[in-house]
Amino acid sequence: MSAAKALLRAPFDAMREQYASAVRAGFIERSLLASARFEHKLGALERATLGPWARRV
């Protein structure tokens, strides 16, 4: 992965880490459905923002 792609993806990785930290701290309910919804919405935002440079799963 190029450094430019890593830099573009950094804000989305930070949001994923913040979500995980909030779950571990108990601020957000630990739920597979909630986690999947969050990832779906964040993935859509990442694809809309970064286009072809977005992460593909």
PDB file of C-alpha atoms in Angstrom:
ATOM      1  CA  MET A   1       0.000   0.000   0.000  1.00  0.00           C
ATOM      2  CA  SER A   2       1.354   3.396  -0.869  1.00  0.00           C
ATOM      3  CA  ALA A   3       1.896   6.059   1.739  1.00  0.00           C
ATOM      4  CA  ALA A   4      -0.656   8.301   0.016  1.00  0.00           C
ATOM      5  CA  LYS A   5      -3.394   5.663   0.287  1.00  0.00           C
ATOM      6  CA  ALA A   6      -2.540   5.083   3.943  1.00  0.00           C
ATOM      7  CA  LEU A   7      -2.787   8.812   4.593  1.00  0.00           C
ATOM      8  CA  LEU A   8      -6.167   9.050   2.837  1.00  0.00           C
ATOM      9  CA  ARG A   9      -7.522   6.093   4.802  1.00  0.00           C
ATOM     10  CA  ALA A  10      -6.226   7.296   8.185  1.00  0.00           C
ATOM     11  CA  PRO A  11      -9.363   9.246   9.218  1.00  0.00           C
ATOM     12  CA  PHE A  12     -11.540   6.190   8.570  1.00  0.00           C
ATOM     13  CA  ASP A  13      -9.186   3.926  10.505  1.00  0.00           C
ATOM     14  CA  ALA A  14      -9.300   6.449  13.359  1.00  0.00           C
ATOM     15  CA  MET A  15     -13.116   6.343  13.359  1.00  0.00           C
ATOM     16  CA  ARG A  16     -13.023   2.543  13.498  1.00  0.00           C
ATOM     17  CA  GLU A  17     -10.589   2.674  16.416  1.00  0.00           C
ATOM     18  CA  GLN A  18     -12.721   5.242  18.251  1.00  0.00           C
ATOM     19  CA  TYR A  19     -15.799   3.050  17.839  1.00  0.00           C
ATOM     20  CA  ALA A  20     -13.920   0.019  19.173  1.00  0.00           C
ATOM     21  CA  SER A  21     -12.608   2.045  22.124  1.00  0.00           C
ATOM     22  CA  ALA A  22     -16.105   3.278  22.957  1.00  0.00           C
ATOM     23  CA  VAL A  23     -17.408  -0.302  22.916  1.00  0.00           C
ATOM     24  CA  ARG A  24     -14.579  -1.490  25.175  1.00  0.00           C
ATOM     25  CA  ALA A  25     -15.236   1.402  27.574  1.00  0.00           C
ATOM     26  CA  GLY A  26     -18.938   0.546  27.714  1.00  0.00           C
ATOM     27  CA  PHE A  27     -20.208   3.756  26.097  1.00  0.00           C
ATOM     28  CA  ILE A  28     -21.641   1.784  23.170  1.00  0.00           C
ATOM     29  CA  GLU A  29     -23.417  -1.553  23.544  1.00  0.00           C
ATOM     30  CA  ARG A  30     -21.382  -4.573  22.465  1.00  0.00           C
ATOM     31  CA  SER A  31     -23.456  -5.878  19.550  1.00  0.00           C
ATOM     32  CA  LEU A  32     -22.596  -7.635  16.314  1.00  0.00           C
ATOM     33  CA  LEU A  33     -25.542  -5.981  14.570  1.00  0.00           C
ATOM     34  CA  ALA A  34     -24.558  -2.495  15.730  1.00  0.00           C
ATOM     35  CA  SER A  35     -20.961  -3.124  14.726  1.00  0.00           C
ATOM     36  CA  ALA A  36     -22.031  -4.320  11.275  1.00  0.00           C
ATOM     37  CA  ARG A  37     -24.269  -1.271  10.810  1.00  0.00           C
ATOM     38  CA  PHE A  38     -21.438   1.053  11.827  1.00  0.00           C
ATOM     39  CA  GLU A  39     -18.995  -0.637   9.445  1.00  0.00           C
ATOM     40  CA  HIS A  40     -21.552  -0.572   6.611  1.00  0.00           C
ATOM     41  CA  LYS A  41     -22.172   3.167   7.045  1.00  0.00           C
ATOM     42  CA  LEU A  42     -18.489   3.989   7.470  1.00  0.00           C
ATOM     43  CA  GLY A  43     -17.590   1.849   4.451  1.00  0.00           C
ATOM     44  CA  ALA A  44     -20.161   3.677   2.337  1.00  0.00           C
ATOM     45  CA  LEU A  45     -18.771   7.023   3.492  1.00  0.00           C
ATOM     46  CA  GLU A  46     -15.226   5.869   2.739  1.00  0.00           C
ATOM     47  CA  ARG A  47     -16.205   4.695  -0.769  1.00  0.00           C
ATOM     48  CA  ALA A  48     -18.096   7.938  -1.463  1.00  0.00           C
ATOM     49  CA  THR A  49     -15.189  10.043  -0.244  1.00  0.00           C
ATOM     50  CA  LEU A  50     -12.200   8.150  -1.640  1.00  0.00           C
ATOM     51  CA  GLY A  51     -13.727   6.489  -4.700  1.00  0.00           C
ATOM     52  CA  PRO A  52     -11.203   4.121  -6.302  1.00  0.00           C
ATOM     53  CA  TRP A  53      -8.750   4.574  -3.398  1.00  0.00           C
ATOM     54  CA  ALA A  54     -11.220   3.232  -0.841  1.00  0.00           C
ATOM     55  CA  ARG A  55     -10.523  -0.046   0.909  1.00  0.00           C
ATOM     56  CA  ARG A  56     -12.109  -3.086  -0.748  1.00  0.00           C
ATOM     57  CA  VAL A  57     -13.125  -6.149   1.259  1.00  0.00           C
TER      58      VAL A  57
END
